[in-house]
C-alpha positions as protocol buffer text, in pm:
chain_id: "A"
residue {
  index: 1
  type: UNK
  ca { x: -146 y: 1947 z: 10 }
}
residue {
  index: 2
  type: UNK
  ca { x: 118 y: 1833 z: 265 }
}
residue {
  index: 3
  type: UNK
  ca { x: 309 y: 1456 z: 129 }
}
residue {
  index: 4
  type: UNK
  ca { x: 583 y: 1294 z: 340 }
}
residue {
  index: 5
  type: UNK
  ca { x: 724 y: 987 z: 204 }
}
residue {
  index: 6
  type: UNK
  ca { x: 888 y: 731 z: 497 }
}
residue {
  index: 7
  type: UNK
  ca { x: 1103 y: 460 z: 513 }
}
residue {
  index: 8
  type: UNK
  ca { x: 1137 y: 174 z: 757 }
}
residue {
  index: 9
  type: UNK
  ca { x: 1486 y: 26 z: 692 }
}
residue {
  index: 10
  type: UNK
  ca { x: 1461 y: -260 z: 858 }
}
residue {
  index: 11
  type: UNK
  ca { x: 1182 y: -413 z: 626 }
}
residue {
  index: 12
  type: UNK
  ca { x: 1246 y: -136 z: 317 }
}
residue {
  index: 13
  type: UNK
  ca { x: 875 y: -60 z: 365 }
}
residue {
  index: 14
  type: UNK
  ca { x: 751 y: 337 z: 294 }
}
residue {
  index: 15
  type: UNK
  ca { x: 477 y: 485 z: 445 }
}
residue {
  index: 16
  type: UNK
  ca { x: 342 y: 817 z: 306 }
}
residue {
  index: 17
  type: UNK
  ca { x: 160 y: 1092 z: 491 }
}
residue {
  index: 18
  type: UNK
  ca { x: -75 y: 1282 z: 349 }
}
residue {
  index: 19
  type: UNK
  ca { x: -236 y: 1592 z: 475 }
}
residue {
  index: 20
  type: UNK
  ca { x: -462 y: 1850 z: 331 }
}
residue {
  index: 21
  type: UNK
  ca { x: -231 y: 2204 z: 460 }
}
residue {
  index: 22
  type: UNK
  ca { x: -73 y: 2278 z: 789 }
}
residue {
  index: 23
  type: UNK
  ca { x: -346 y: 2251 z: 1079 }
}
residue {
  index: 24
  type: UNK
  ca { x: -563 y: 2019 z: 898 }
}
residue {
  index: 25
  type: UNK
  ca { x: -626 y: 1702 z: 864 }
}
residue {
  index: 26
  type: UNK
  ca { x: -404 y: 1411 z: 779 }
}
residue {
  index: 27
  type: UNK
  ca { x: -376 y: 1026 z: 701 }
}
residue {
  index: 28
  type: UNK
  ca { x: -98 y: 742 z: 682 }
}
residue {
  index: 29
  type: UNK
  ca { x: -87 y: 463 z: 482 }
}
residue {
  index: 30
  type: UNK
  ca { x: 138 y: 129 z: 545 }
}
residue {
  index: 31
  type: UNK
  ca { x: 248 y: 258 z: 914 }
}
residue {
  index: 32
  type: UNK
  ca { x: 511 y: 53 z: 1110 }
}
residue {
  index: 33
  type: UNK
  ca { x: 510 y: 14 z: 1427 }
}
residue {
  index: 34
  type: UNK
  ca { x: 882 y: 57 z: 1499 }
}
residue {
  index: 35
  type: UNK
  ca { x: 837 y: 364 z: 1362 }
}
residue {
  index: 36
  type: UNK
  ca { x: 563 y: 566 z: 1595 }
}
residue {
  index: 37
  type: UNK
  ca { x: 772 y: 819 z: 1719 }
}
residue {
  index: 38
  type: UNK
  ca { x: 861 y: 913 z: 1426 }
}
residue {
  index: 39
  type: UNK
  ca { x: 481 y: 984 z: 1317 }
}
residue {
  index: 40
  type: UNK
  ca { x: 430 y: 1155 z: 1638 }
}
residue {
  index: 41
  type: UNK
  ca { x: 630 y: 1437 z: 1613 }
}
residue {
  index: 42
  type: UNK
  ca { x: 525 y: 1492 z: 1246 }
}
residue {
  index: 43
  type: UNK
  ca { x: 203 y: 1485 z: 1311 }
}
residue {
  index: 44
  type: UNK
  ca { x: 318 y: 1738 z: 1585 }
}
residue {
  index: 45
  type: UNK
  ca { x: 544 y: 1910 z: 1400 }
}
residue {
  index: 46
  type: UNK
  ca { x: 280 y: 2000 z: 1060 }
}
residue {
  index: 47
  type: UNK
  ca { x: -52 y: 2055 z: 1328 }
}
residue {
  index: 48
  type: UNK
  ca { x: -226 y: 1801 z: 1164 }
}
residue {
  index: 49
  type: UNK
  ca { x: -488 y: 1532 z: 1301 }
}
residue {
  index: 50
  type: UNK
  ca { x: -425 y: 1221 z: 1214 }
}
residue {
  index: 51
  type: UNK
  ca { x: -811 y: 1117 z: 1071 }
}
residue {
  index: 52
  type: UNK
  ca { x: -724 y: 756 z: 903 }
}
residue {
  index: 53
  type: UNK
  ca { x: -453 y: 500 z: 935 }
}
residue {
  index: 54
  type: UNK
  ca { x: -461 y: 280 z: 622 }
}
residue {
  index: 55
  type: UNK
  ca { x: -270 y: -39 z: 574 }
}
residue {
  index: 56
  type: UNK
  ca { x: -303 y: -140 z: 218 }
}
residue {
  index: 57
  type: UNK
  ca { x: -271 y: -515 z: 329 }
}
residue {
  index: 58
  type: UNK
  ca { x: -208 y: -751 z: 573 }
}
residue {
  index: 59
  type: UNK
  ca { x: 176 y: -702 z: 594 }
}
residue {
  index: 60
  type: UNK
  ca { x: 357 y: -1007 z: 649 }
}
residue {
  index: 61
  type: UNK
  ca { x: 750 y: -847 z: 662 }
}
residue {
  index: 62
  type: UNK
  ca { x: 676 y: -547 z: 976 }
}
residue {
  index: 63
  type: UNK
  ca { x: 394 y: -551 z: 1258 }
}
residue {
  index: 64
  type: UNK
  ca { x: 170 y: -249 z: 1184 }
}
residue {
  index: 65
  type: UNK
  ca { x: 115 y: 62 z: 1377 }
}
residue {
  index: 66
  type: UNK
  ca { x: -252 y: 76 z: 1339 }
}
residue {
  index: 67
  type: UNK
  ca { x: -359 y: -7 z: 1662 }
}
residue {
  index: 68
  type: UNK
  ca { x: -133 y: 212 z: 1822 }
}
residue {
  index: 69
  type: UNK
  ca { x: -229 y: 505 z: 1622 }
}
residue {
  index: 70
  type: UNK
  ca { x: -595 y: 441 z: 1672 }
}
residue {
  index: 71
  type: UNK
  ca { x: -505 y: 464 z: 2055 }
}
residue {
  index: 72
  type: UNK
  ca { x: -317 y: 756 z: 2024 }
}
residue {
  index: 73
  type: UNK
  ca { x: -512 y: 944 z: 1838 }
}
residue {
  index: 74
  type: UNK
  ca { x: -829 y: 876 z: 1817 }
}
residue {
  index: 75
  type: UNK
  ca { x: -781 y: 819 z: 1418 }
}
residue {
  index: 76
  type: UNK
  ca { x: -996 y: 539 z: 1207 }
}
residue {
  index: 77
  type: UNK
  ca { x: -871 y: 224 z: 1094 }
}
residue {
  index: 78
  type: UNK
  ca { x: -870 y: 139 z: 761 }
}
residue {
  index: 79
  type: UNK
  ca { x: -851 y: -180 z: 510 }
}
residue {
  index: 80
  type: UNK
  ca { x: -995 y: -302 z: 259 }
}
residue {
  index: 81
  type: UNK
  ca { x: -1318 y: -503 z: 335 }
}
residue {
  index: 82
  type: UNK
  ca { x: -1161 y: -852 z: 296 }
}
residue {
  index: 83
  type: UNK
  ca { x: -901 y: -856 z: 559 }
}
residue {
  index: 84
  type: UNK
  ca { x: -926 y: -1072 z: 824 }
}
residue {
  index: 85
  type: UNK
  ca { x: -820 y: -800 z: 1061 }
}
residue {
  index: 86
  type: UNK
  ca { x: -1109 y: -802 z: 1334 }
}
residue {
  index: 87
  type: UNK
  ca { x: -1023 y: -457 z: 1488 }
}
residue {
  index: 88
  type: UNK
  ca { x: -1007 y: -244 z: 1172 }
}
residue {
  index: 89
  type: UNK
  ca { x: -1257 y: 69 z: 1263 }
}
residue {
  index: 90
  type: UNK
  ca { x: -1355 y: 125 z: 885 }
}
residue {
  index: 91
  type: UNK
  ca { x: -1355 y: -145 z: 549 }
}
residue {
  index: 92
  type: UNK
  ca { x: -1328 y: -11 z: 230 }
}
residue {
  index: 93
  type: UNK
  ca { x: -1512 y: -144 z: -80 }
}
residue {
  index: 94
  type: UNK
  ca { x: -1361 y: -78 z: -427 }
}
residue {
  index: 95
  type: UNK
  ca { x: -1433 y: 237 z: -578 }
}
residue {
  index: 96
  type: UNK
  ca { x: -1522 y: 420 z: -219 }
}
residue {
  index: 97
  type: UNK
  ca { x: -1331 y: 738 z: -140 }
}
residue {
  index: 98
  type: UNK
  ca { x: -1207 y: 901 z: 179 }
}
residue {
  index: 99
  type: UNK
  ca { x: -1191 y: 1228 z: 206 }
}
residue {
  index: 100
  type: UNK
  ca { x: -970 y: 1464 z: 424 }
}
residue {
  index: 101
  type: UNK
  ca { x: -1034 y: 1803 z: 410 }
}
residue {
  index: 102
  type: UNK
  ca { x: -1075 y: 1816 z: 22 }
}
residue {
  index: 103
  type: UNK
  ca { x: -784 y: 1536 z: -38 }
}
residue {
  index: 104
  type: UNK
  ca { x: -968 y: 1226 z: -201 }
}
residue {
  index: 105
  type: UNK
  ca { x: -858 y: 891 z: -219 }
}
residue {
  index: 106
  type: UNK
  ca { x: -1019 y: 608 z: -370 }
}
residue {
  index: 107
  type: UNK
  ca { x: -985 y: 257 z: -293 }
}
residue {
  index: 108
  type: UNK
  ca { x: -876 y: -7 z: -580 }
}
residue {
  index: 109
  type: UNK
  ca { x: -944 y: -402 z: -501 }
}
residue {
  index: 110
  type: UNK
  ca { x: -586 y: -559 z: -629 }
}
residue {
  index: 111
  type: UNK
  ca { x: -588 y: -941 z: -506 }
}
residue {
  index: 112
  type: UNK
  ca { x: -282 y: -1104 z: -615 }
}
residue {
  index: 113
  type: UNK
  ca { x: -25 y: -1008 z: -359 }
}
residue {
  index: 114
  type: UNK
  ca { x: -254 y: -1118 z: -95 }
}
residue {
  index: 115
  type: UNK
  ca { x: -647 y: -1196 z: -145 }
}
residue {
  index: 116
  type: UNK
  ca { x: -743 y: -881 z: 17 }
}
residue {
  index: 117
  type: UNK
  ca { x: -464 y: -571 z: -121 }
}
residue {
  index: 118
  type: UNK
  ca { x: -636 y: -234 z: -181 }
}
residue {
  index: 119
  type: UNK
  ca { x: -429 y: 31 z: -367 }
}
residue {
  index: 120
  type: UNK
  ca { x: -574 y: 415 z: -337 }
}
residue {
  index: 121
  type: UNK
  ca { x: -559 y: 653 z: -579 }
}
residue {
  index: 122
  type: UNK
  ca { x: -505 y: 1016 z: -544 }
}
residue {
  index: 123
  type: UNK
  ca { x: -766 y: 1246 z: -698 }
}
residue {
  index: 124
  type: UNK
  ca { x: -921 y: 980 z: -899 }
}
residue {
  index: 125
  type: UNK
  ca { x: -1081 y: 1246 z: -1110 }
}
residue {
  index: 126
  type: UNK
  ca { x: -762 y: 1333 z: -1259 }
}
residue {
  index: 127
  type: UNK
  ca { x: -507 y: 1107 z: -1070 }
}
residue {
  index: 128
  type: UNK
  ca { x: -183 y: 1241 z: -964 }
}
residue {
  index: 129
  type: UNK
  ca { x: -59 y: 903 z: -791 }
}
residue {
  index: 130
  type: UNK
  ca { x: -140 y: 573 z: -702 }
}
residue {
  index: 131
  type: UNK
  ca { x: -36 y: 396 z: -388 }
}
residue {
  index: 132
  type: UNK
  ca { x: 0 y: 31 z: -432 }
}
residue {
  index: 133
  type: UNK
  ca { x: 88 y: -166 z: -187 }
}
residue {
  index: 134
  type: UNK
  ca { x: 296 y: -428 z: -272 }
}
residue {
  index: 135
  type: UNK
  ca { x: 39 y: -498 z: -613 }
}
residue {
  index: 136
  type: UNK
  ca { x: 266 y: -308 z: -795 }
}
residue {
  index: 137
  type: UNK
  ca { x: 662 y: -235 z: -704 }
}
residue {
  index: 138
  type: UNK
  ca { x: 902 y: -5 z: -914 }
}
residue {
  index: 139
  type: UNK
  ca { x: 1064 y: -271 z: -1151 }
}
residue {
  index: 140
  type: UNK
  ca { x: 853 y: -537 z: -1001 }
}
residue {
  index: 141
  type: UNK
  ca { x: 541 y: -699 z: -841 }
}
residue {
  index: 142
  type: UNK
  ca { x: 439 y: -858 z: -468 }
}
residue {
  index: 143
  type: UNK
  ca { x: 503 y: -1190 z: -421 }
}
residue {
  index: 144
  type: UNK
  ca { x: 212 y: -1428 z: -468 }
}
residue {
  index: 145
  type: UNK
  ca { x: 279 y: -1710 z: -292 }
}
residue {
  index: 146
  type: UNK
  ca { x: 126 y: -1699 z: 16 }
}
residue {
  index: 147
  type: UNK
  ca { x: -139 y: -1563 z: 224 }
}
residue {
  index: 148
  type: UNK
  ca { x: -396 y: -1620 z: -129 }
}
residue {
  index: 149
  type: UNK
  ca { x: -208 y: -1491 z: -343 }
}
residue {
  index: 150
  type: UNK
  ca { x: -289 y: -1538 z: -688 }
}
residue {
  index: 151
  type: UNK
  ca { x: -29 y: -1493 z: -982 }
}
residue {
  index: 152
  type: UNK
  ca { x: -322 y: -1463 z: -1212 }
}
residue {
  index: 153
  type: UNK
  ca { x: -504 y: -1214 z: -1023 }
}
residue {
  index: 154
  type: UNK
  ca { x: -202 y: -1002 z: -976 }
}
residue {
  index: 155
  type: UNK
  ca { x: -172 y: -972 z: -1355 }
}
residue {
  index: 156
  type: UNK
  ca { x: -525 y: -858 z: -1375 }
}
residue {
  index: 157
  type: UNK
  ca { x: -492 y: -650 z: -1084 }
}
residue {
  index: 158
  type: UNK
  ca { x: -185 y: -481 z: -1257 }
}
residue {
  index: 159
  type: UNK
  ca { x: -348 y: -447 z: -1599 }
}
residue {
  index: 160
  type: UNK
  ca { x: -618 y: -242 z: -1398 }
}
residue {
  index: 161
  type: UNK
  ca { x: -372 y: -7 z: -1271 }
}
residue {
  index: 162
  type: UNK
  ca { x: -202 y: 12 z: -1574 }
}
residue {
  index: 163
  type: UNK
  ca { x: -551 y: 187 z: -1685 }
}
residue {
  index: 164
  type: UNK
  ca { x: -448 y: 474 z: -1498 }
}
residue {
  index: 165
  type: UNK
  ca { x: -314 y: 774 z: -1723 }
}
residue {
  index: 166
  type: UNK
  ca { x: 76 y: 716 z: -1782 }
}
residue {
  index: 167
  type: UNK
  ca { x: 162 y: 1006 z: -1598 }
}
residue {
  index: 168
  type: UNK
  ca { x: 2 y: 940 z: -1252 }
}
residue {
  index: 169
  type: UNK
  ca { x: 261 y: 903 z: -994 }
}
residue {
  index: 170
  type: UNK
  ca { x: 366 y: 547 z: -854 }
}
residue {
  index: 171
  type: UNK
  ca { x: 434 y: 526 z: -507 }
}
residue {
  index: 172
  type: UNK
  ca { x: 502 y: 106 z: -371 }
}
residue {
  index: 173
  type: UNK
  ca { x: 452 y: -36 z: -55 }
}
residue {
  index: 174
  type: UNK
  ca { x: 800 y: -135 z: -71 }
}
residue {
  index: 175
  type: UNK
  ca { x: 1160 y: -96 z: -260 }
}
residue {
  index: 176
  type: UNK
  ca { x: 1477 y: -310 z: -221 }
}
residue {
  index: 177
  type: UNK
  ca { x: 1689 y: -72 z: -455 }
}
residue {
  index: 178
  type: UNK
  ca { x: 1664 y: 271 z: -293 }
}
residue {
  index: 179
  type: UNK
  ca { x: 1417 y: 390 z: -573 }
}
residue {
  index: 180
  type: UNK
  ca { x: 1137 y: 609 z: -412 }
}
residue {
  index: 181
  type: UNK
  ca { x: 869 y: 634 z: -708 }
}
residue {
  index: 182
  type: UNK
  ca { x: 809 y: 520 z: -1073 }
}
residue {
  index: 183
  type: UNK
  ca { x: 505 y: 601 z: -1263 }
}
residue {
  index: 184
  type: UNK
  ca { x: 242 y: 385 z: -1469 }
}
residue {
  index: 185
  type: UNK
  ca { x: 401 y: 457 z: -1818 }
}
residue {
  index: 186
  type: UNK
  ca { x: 765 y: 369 z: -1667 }
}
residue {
  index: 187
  type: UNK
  ca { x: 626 y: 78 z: -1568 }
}
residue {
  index: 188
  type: UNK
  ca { x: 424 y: -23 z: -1863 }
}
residue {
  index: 189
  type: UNK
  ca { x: 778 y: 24 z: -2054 }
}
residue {
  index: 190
  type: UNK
  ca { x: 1020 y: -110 z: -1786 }
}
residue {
  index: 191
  type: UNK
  ca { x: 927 y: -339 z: -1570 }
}
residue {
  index: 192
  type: UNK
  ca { x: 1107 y: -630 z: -1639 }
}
residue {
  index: 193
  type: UNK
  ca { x: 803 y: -874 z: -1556 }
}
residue {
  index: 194
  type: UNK
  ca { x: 531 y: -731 z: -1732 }
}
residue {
  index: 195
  type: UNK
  ca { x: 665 y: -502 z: -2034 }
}
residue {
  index: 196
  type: UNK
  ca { x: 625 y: -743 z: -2325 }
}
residue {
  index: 197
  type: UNK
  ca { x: 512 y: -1062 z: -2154 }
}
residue {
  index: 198
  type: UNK
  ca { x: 147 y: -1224 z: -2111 }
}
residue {
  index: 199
  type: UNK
  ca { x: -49 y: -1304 z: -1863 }
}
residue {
  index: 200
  type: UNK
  ca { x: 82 y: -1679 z: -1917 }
}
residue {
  index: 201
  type: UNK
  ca { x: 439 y: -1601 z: -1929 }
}
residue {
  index: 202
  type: UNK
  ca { x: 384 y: -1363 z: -1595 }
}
residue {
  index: 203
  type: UNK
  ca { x: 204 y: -1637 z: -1409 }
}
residue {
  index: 204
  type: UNK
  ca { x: 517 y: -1886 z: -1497 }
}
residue {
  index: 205
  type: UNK
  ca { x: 762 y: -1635 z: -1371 }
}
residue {
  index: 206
  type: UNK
  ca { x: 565 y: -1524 z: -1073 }
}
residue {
  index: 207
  type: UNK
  ca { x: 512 y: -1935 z: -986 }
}
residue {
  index: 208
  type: UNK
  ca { x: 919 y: -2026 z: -995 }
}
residue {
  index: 209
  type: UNK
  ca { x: 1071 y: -1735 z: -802 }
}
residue {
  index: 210
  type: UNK
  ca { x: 1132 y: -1979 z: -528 }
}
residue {
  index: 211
  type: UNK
  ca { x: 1179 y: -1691 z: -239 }
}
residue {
  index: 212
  type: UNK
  ca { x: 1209 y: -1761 z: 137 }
}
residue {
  index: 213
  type: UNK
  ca { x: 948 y: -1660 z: 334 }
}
residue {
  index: 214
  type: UNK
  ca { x: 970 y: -1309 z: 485 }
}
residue {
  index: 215
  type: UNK
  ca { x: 1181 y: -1342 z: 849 }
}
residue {
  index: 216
  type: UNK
  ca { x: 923 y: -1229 z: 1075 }
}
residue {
  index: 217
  type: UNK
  ca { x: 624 y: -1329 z: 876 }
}
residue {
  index: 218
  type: UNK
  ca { x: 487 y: -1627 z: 1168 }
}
residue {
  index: 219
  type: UNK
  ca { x: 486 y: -1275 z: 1432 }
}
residue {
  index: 220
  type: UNK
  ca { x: 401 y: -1005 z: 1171 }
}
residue {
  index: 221
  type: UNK
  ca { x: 67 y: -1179 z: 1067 }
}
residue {
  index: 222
  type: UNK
  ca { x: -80 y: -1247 z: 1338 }
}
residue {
  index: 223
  type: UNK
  ca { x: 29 y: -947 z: 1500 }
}
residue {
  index: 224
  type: UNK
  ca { x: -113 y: -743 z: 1192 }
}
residue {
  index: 225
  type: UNK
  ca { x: -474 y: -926 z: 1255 }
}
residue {
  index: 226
  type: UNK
  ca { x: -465 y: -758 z: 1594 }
}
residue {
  index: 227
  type: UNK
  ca { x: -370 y: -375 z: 1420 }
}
residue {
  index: 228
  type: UNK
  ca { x: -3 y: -496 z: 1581 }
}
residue {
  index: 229
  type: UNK
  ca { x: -160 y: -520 z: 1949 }
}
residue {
  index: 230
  type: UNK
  ca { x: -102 y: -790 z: 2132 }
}
């Protein structure tokens, strides 16, 4: 299997590309669209087809490259099947799978961030990571105060994940600190808002964090509702 992991430095957001070997098939998840050709000439570069462009929520801090990969390549647009997002291609339920040429990944409802985050695990059979979105960060979580998010939720969306073997992989939507990947265990241990605490003490932390609202959130939005078309 073929992984590339991406940043965006303008809005410290990754996007990871997956693809099954060289000349196969391939999918991105969390693409920005600042960052196309970039994505282009990889996908050039390995000789893979781009099959699915996944967001794992509506982003709020970049405008999405969905739409733009769609048009240039014919892929299918994916998120999870309560996004507002009228020209996604494909809506994922929790607990489907997508499938690429023998790579698996299988969607995760994990409300809290936003009322409609998906994570995706890889090789849910015997998972080797888990892509999360901004449900779960290294060292800590996705906001949850806007766009229904749910400090509540995102502690029982997190004690879902932390489910997953100890081992598998962590891989965020995000990271502020120049730290590319964690694991479920490390977390478990180390994150400084959910090693120790309860679901009561997480809610009162995640309720008085008192952070501005993302920059470009009023364009990135609505933008993302469109796949980042106009």
């Amino acid at each position: 299997m073929l992984f590339r992991q991406l940043f965006d430095a303008t809005s410290s957001t990754y996007t990871y590309l997956l693809a099954s070997r060289i000349g196969g098939e391939a999918l991105l998840i969390d693409p920005v669209k600042e960052q196309m050709p970039g994505y282009t000439a990889l996908l050039r570069d390995l000789d893979v087809r781009l099959v699915h462009a996944i967001d794992t929520h509506t982003h709020a801090d970049h405008v999405t490259a969905l739409g733009d990969l769609r048009d240039d390549t014919g892929c299918v647009t994916v998120m999870g099947e309560f996004s507002r997002a009228t020209c996604v291609s494909h809506r994922v339920r929790d607990g489907e799978r997508l499938r690429i040429d023998g790579v698996v990944l299988e969607a995760r409802y994990t409300p809290g961030h936003t009322n409609e985050s998906f994570s995706f695990v890889l090789e849910p059979d015997r998972p080797r990571a888990v892509f999360t979105g901004d449900a779960l960060l290294i060292r800590g979580t996705g906001r949850t105060d806007f766009q229904g998010g749910d400090a509540g939720r995102s502690w029982d969306s997190i004690q879902r994940l932390f489910q997953l073997p100890d081992d598998t992989t962590l891989y965020p939507g995000h990271d502020y600190k120049g730290w590319t990947a964690s694991s479920i265990g490390e977390e478990k241990r180390c994150n400084p808002r959910l090693a120790g605490k309860t679901r009561e003490a997480y809610i009162d932390i995640m309720q008085n964090l008192r952070l501005p609202h993302p920059r470009l959130m009023d364009v990135a939005v609505p933008a993302n509702l469109a796949c980042g078309q106009p």
